[in-house]
CSV table of C-alpha atoms (C1' of nucleotides) and ligand atoms in Angstrom, one decimal:
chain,number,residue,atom,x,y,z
M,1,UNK,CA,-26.2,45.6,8.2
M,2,UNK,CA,-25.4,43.5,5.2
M,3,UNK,CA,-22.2,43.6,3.0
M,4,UNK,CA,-21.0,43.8,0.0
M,5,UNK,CA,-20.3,39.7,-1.3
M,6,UNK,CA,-16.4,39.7,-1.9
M,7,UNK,CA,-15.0,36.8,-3.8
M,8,UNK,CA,-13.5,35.1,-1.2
M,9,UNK,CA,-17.2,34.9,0.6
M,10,UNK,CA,-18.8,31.5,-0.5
M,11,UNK,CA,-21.2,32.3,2.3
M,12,UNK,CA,-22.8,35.0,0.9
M,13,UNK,CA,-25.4,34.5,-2.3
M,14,UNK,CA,-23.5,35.1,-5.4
M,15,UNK,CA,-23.6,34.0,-9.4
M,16,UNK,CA,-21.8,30.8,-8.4
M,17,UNK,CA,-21.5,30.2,-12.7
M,18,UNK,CA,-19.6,33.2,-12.6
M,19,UNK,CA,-17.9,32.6,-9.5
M,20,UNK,CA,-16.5,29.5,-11.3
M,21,UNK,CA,-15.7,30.7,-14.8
M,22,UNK,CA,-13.9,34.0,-12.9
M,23,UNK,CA,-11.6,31.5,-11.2
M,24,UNK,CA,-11.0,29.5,-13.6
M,25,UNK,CA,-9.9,32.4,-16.2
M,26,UNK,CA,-7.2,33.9,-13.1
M,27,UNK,CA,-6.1,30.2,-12.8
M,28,UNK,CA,-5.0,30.0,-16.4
M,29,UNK,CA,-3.8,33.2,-16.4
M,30,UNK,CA,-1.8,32.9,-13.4
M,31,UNK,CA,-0.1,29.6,-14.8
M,32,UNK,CA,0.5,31.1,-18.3
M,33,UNK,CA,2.4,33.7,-16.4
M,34,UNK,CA,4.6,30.6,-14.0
M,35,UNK,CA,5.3,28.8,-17.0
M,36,UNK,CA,2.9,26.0,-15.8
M,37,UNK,CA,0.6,23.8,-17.8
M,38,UNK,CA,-3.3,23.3,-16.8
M,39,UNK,CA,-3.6,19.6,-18.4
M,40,UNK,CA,-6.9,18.1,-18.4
M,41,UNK,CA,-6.8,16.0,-14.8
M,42,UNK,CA,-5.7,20.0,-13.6
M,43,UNK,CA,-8.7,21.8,-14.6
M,44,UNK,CA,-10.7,19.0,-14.6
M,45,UNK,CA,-9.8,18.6,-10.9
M,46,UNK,CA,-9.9,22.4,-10.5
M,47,UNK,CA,-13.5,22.6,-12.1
M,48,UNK,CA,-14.7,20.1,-9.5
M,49,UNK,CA,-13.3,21.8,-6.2
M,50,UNK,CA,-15.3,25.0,-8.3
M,51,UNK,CA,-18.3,23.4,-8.8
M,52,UNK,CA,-18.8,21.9,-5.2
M,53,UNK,CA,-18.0,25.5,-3.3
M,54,UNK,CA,-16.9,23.4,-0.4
M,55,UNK,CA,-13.8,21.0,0.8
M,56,UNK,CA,-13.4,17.5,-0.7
M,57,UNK,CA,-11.7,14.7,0.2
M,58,UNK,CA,-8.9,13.4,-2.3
M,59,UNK,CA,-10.7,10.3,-2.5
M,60,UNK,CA,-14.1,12.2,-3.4
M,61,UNK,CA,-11.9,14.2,-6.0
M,62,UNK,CA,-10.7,10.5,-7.4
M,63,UNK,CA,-14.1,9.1,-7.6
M,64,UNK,CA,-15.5,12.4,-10.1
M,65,UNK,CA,-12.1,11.9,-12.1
M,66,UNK,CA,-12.5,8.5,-12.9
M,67,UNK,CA,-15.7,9.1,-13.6
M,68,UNK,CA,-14.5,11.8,-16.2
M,69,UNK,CA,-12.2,9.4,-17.8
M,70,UNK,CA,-9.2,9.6,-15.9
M,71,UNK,CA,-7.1,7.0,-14.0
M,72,UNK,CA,-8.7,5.5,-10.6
M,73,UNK,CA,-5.5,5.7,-8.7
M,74,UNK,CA,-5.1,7.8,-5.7
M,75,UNK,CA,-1.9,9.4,-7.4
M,76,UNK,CA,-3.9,10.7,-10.0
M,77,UNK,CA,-6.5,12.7,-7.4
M,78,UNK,CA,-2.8,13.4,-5.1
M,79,UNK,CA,-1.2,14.7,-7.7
M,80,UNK,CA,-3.2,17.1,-9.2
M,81,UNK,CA,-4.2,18.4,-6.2
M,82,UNK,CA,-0.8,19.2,-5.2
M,83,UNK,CA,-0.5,21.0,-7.9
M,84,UNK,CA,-2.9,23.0,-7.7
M,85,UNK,CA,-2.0,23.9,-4.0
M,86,UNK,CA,1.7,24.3,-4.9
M,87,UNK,CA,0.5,27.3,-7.7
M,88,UNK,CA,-1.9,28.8,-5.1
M,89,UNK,CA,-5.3,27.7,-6.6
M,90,UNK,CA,-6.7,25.5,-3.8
M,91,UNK,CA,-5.8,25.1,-0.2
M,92,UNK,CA,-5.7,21.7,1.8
M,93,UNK,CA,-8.0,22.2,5.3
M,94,UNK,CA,-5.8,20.0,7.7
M,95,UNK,CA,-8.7,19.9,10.0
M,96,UNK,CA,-10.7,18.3,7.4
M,97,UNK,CA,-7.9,15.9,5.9
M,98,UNK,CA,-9.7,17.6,2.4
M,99,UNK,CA,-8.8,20.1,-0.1
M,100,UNK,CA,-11.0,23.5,-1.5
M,101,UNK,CA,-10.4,25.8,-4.6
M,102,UNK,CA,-8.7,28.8,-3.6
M,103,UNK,CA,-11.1,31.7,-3.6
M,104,UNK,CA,-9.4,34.7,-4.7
M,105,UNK,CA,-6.0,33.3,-6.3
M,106,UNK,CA,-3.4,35.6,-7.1
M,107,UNK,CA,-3.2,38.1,-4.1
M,108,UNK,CA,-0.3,36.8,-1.7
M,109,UNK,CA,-2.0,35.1,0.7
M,110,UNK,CA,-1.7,32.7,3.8
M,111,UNK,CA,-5.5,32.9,4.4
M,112,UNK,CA,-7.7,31.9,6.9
M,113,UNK,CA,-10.6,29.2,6.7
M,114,UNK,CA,-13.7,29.5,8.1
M,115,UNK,CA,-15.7,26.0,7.1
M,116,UNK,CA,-19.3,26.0,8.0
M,117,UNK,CA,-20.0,22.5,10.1
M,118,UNK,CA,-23.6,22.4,8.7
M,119,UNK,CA,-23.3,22.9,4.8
M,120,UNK,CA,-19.3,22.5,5.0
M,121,UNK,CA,-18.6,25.5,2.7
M,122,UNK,CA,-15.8,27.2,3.5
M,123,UNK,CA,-14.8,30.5,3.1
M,124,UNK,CA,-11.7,32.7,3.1
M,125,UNK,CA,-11.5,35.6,5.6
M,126,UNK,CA,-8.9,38.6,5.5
M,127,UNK,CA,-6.1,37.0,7.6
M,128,UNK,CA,-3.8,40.0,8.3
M,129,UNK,CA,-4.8,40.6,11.9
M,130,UNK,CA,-5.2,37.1,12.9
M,131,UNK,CA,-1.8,36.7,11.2
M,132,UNK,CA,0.5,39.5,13.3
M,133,UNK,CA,-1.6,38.6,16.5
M,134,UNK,CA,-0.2,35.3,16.2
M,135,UNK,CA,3.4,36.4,15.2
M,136,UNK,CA,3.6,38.7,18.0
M,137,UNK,CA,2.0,36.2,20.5
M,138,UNK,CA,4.4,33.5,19.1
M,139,UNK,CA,7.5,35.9,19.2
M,140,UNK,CA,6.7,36.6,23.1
M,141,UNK,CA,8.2,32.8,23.3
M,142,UNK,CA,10.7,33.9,20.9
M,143,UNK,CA,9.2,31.4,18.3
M,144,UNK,CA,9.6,32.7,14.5
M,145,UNK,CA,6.4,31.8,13.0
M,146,UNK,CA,7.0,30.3,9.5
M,147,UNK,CA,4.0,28.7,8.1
M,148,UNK,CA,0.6,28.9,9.8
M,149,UNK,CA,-2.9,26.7,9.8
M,150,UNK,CA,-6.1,28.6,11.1
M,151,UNK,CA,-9.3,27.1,10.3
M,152,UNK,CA,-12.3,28.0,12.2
M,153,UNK,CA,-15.6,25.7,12.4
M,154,UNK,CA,-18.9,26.8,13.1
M,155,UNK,CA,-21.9,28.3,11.8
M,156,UNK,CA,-21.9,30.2,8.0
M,157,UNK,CA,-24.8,33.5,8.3
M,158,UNK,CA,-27.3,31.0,5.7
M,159,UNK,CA,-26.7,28.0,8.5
M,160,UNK,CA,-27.3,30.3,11.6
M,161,UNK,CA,-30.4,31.8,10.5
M,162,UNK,CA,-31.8,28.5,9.4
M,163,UNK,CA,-31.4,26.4,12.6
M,164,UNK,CA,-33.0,30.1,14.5
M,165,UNK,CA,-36.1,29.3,12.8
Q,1,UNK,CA,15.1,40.2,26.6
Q,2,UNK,CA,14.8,37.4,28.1
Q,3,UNK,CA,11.4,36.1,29.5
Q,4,UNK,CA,10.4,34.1,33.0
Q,5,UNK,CA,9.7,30.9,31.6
Q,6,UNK,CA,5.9,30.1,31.9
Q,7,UNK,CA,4.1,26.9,32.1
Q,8,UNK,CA,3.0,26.7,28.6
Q,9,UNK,CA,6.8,26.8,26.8
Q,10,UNK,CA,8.2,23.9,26.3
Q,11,UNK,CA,11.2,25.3,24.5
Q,12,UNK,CA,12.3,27.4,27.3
Q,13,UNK,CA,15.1,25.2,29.4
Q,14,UNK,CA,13.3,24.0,32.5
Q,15,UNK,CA,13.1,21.3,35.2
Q,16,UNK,CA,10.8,18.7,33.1
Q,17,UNK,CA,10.6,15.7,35.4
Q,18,UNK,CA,9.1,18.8,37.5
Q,19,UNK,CA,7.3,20.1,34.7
Q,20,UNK,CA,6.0,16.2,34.5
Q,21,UNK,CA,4.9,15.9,38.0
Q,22,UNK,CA,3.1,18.8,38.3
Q,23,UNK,CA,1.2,18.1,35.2
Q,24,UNK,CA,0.1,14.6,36.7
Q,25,UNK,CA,-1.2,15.9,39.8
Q,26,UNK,CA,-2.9,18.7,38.3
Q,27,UNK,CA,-4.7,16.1,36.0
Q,28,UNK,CA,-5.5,13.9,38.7
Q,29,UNK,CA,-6.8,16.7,40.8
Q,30,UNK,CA,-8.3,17.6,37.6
Q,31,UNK,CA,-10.6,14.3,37.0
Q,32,UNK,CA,-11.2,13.8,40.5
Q,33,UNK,CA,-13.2,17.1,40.8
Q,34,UNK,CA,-15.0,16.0,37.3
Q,35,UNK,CA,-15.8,12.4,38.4
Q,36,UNK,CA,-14.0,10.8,36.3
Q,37,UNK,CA,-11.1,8.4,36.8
Q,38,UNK,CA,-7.4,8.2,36.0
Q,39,UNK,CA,-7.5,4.8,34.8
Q,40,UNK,CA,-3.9,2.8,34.2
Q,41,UNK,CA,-4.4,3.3,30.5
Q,42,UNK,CA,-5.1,6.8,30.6
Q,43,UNK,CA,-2.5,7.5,33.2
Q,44,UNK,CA,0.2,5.8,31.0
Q,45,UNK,CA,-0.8,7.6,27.9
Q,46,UNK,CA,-0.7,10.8,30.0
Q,47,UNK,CA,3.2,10.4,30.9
Q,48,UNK,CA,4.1,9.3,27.9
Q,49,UNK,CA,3.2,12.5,26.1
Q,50,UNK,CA,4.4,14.1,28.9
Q,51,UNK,CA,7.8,12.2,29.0
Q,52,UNK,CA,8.4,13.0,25.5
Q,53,UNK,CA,7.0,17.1,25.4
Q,54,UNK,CA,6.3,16.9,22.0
Q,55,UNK,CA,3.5,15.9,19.9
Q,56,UNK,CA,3.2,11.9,18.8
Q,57,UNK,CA,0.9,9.8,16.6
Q,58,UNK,CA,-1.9,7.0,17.7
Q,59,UNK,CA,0.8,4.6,16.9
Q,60,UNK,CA,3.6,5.4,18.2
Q,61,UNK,CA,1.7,6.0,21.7
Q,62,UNK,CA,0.5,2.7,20.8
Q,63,UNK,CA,3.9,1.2,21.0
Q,64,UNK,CA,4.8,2.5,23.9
Q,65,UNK,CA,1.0,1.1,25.9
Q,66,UNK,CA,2.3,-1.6,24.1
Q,67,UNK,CA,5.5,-2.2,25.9
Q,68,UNK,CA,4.0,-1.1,29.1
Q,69,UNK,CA,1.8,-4.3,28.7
Q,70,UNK,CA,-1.6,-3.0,27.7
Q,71,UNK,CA,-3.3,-3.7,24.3
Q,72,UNK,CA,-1.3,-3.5,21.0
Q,73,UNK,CA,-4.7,-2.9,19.1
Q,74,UNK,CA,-5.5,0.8,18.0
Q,75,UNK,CA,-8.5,1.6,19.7
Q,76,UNK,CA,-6.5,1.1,23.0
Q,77,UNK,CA,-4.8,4.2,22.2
Q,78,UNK,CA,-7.5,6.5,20.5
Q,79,UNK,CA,-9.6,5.9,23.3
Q,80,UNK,CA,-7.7,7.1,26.0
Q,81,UNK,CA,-6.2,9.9,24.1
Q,82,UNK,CA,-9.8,11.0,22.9
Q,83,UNK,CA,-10.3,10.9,26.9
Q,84,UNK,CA,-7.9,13.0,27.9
Q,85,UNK,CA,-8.4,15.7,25.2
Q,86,UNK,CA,-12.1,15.4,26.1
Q,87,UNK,CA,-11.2,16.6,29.8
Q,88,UNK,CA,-8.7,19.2,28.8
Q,89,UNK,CA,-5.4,16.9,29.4
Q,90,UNK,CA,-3.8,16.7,25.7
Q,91,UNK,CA,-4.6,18.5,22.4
Q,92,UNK,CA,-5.1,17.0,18.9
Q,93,UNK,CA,-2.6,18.6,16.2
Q,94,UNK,CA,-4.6,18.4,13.0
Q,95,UNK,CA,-1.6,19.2,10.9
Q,96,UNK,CA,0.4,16.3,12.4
Q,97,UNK,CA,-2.3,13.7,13.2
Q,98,UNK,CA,-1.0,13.7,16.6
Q,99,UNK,CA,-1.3,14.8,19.9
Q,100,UNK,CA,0.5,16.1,22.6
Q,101,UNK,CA,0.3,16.8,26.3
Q,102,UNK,CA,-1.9,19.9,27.9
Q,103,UNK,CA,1.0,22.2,29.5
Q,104,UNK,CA,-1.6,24.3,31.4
Q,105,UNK,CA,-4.8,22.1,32.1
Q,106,UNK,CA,-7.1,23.5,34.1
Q,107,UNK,CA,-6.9,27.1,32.5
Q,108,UNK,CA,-10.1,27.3,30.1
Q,109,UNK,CA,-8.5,27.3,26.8
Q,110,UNK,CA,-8.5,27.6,23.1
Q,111,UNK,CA,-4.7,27.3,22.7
Q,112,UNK,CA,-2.0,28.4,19.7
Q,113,UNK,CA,0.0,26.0,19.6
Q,114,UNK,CA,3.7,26.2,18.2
Q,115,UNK,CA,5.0,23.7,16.6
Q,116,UNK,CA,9.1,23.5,15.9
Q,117,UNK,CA,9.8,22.1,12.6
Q,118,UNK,CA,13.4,21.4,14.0
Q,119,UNK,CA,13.0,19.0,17.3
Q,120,UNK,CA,9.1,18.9,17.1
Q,121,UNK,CA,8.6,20.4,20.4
Q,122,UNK,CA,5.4,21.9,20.9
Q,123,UNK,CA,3.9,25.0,23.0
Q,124,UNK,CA,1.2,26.8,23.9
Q,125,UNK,CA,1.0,30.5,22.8
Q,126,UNK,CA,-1.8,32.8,24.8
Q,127,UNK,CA,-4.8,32.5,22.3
Q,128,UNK,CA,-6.6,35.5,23.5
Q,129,UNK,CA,-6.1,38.2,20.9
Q,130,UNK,CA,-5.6,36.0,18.3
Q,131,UNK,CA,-8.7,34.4,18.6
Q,132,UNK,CA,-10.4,38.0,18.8
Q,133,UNK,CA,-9.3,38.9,15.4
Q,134,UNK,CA,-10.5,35.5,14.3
Q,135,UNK,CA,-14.0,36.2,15.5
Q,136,UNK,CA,-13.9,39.9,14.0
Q,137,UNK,CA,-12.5,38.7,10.7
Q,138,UNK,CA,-15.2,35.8,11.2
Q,139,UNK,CA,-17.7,38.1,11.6
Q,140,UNK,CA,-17.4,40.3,8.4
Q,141,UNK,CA,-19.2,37.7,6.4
Q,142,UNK,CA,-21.3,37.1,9.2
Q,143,UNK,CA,-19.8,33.6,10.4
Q,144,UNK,CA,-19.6,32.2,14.2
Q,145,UNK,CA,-16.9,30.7,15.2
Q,146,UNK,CA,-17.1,27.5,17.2
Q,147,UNK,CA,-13.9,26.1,17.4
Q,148,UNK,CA,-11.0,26.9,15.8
Q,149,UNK,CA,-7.5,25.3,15.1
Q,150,UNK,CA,-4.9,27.8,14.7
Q,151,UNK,CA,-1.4,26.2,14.7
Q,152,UNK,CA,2.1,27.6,13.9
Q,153,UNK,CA,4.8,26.0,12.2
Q,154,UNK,CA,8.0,27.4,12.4
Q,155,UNK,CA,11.2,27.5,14.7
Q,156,UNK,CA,11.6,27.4,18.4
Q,157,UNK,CA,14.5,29.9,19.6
Q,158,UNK,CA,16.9,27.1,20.4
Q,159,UNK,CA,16.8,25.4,17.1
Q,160,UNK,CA,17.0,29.3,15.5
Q,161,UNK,CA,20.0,29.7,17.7
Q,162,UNK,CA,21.8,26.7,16.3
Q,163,UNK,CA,20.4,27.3,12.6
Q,164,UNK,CA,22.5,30.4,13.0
Q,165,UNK,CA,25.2,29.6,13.9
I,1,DA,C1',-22.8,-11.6,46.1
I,2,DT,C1',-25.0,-9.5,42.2
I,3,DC,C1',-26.3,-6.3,38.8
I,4,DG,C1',-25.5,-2.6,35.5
I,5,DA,C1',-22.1,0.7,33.9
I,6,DA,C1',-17.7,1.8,32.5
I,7,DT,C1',-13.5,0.2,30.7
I,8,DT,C1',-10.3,-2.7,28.1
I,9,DG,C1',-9.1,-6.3,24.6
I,10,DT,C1',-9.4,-7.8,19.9
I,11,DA,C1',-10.6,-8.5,15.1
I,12,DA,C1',-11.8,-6.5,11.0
I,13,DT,C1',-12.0,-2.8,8.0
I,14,DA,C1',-12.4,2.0,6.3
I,15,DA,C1',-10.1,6.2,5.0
I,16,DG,C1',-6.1,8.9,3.9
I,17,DG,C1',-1.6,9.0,1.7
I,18,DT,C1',3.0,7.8,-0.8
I,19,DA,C1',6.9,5.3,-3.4
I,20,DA,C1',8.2,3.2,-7.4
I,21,DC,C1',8.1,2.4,-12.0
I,22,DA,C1',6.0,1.9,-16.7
I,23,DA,C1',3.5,4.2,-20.5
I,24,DA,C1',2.1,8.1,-22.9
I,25,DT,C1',2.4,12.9,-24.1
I,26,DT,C1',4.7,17.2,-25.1
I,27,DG,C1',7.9,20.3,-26.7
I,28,DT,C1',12.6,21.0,-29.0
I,29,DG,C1',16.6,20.9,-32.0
I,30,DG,C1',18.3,18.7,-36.1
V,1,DC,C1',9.3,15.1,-40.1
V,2,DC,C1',12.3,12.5,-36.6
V,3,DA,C1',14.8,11.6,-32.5
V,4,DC,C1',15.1,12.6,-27.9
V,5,DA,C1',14.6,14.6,-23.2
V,6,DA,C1',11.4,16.3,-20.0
V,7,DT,C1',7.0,16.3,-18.2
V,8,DT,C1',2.9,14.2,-17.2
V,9,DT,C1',-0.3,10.3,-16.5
V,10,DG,C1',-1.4,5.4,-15.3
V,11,DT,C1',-0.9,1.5,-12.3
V,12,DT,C1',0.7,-1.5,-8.6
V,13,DA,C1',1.8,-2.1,-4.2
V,14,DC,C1',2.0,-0.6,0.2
V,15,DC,C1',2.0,2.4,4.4
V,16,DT,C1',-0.2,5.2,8.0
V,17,DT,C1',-4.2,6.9,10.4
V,18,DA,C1',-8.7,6.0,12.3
V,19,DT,C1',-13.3,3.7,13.2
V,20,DT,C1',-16.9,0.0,14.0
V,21,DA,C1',-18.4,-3.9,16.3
V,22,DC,C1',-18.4,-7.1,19.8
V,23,DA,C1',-16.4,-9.9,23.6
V,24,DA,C1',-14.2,-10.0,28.1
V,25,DT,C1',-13.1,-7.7,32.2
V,26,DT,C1',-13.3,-4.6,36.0
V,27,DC,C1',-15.7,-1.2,39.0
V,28,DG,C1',-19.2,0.6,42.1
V,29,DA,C1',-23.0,0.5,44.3
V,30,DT,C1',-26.6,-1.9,46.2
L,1,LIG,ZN1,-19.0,30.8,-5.8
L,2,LIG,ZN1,-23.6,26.7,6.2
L,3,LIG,ZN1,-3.3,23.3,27.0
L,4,LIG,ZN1,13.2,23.4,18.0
DNA sequence: ATCGAATTGTAATAAGGTAACAAATTGTGG
DNA sequence: CCACAATTTGTTACCTTATTACAATTCGAT
């Protein structure tokens, strides 16, 4: 019973090279549409949450920046984050205090994170179900659900079989 | 529609100083069957997120040990809240840094937890089918889920019922 | 009373995050 | 091209949240 890789699966084996370059294509694209600009820190700071597949801390972010050429400040690591985040091409992970590229920009989404606590990849999975479950459980206390945070930690199918052997 | 107020709803109107009460002697009843003791500290900390029904950081639990006479340092207050969330007495909100009281300890749970963005009350949603689709959606790309942190941001039906107004 | 374990106090520091302002860059109308 | 406003980037300074390490105390059981 295996399944066909989807792009939001960072689980599954994939051509991560074209993973990245994918993503990074929809992110311009999506931007030229907004009207917004993808400066140098952007994709620069866009290219590393790519590379890494995983969640990083701001800080972490900083340290590759600076190293790239860019200012050492956490403002500069903040503030492109945000960005990208604001324009739907990464996601902060509360649980984590860290942020990860988005995984399938574009589609409407208000996803849900599973990070794996072994190789801390993380992974978006379709959230519609989890999503009305909680509005209707939430709406039971008559509480309107406006923004929600699911992030589930545990073990990604690479991990599992690993530590069974 | 109305709804009989439950134990996990803070934001329906209720008796809190009974609400308190019952809390504390379920905790102590709690701990004494686990072995493990109620210590000033821990006791203090325990009312004051109860007083307040709402979710607060370290530091401002901090003041208030403070003013209560215990240590003003902040290990004095991450240590007894890290005790009572380790025996099921208050929850950790990741996407506040802060915690907040158990309103049904005892009760195995994985709570939802609804956070007002109004008054910052907080409440505890039943998890169950939420936390199914999790697992299902989870299990698509072949991910277990440990633990996961699913909490709601949004608005309570009192604040609602003033917004409209 | 005495010993070991658990708990609390304290100092020091790490990690995460923001406000405020200056300098540089970009795009636009003249 | 030039002036000029808007946006973006750099830097300083500071704030909040959280942990490590170790000393002092208290608790429970011999
Ligand atoms: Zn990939
Ligand atoms: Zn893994
Ligand atoms: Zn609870
Ligand atoms: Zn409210």
């Amino acid at each position: 019973m295996w399944h066909e890789p989807d792009q939001g699966d960072a689980f599954a084996p994939h051509d991560h090279a074209l993973c990245q370059s994918r993503a990074l294509a929809e992110a311009e694209e999506r931007l030229r549409q907004q009207g917004a600009r993808l400066t140098p820190v952007r994709r620069r700071t866009l290219e590393i949450l790519l590379e890494a597949h995983r969640a990083m801390g701001a800080y972490e972010v900083l340290d590759r920046l600076a190293e790239a050429g860019f200012g050492r400040q956490p403002p500069v690591a903040y503030r492109a984050l945000e960005f990208l985040v604001e324009h739907g091409l990464a996601h902060r992970l509360q649980r984590l205090n860290a942020f990860a590229a988005c995984l399938h920009p574009g589609e409407d989404h208000a996803p849900v994170f599973l990070i794996c606590r072994v190789c801390d990849k993380v992974a978006e999975a379709h959230a519609g179900n989890v999503r009305s479950e909680l509005s209707s459980a939430a709406g039971e206390l008559g509480f309107t659900v406006e923004r929600a945070t699911v992030e589930a930690l545990g073990l990604c199918p690479a991990c599992a079989g690993r530590d069974a052997e």
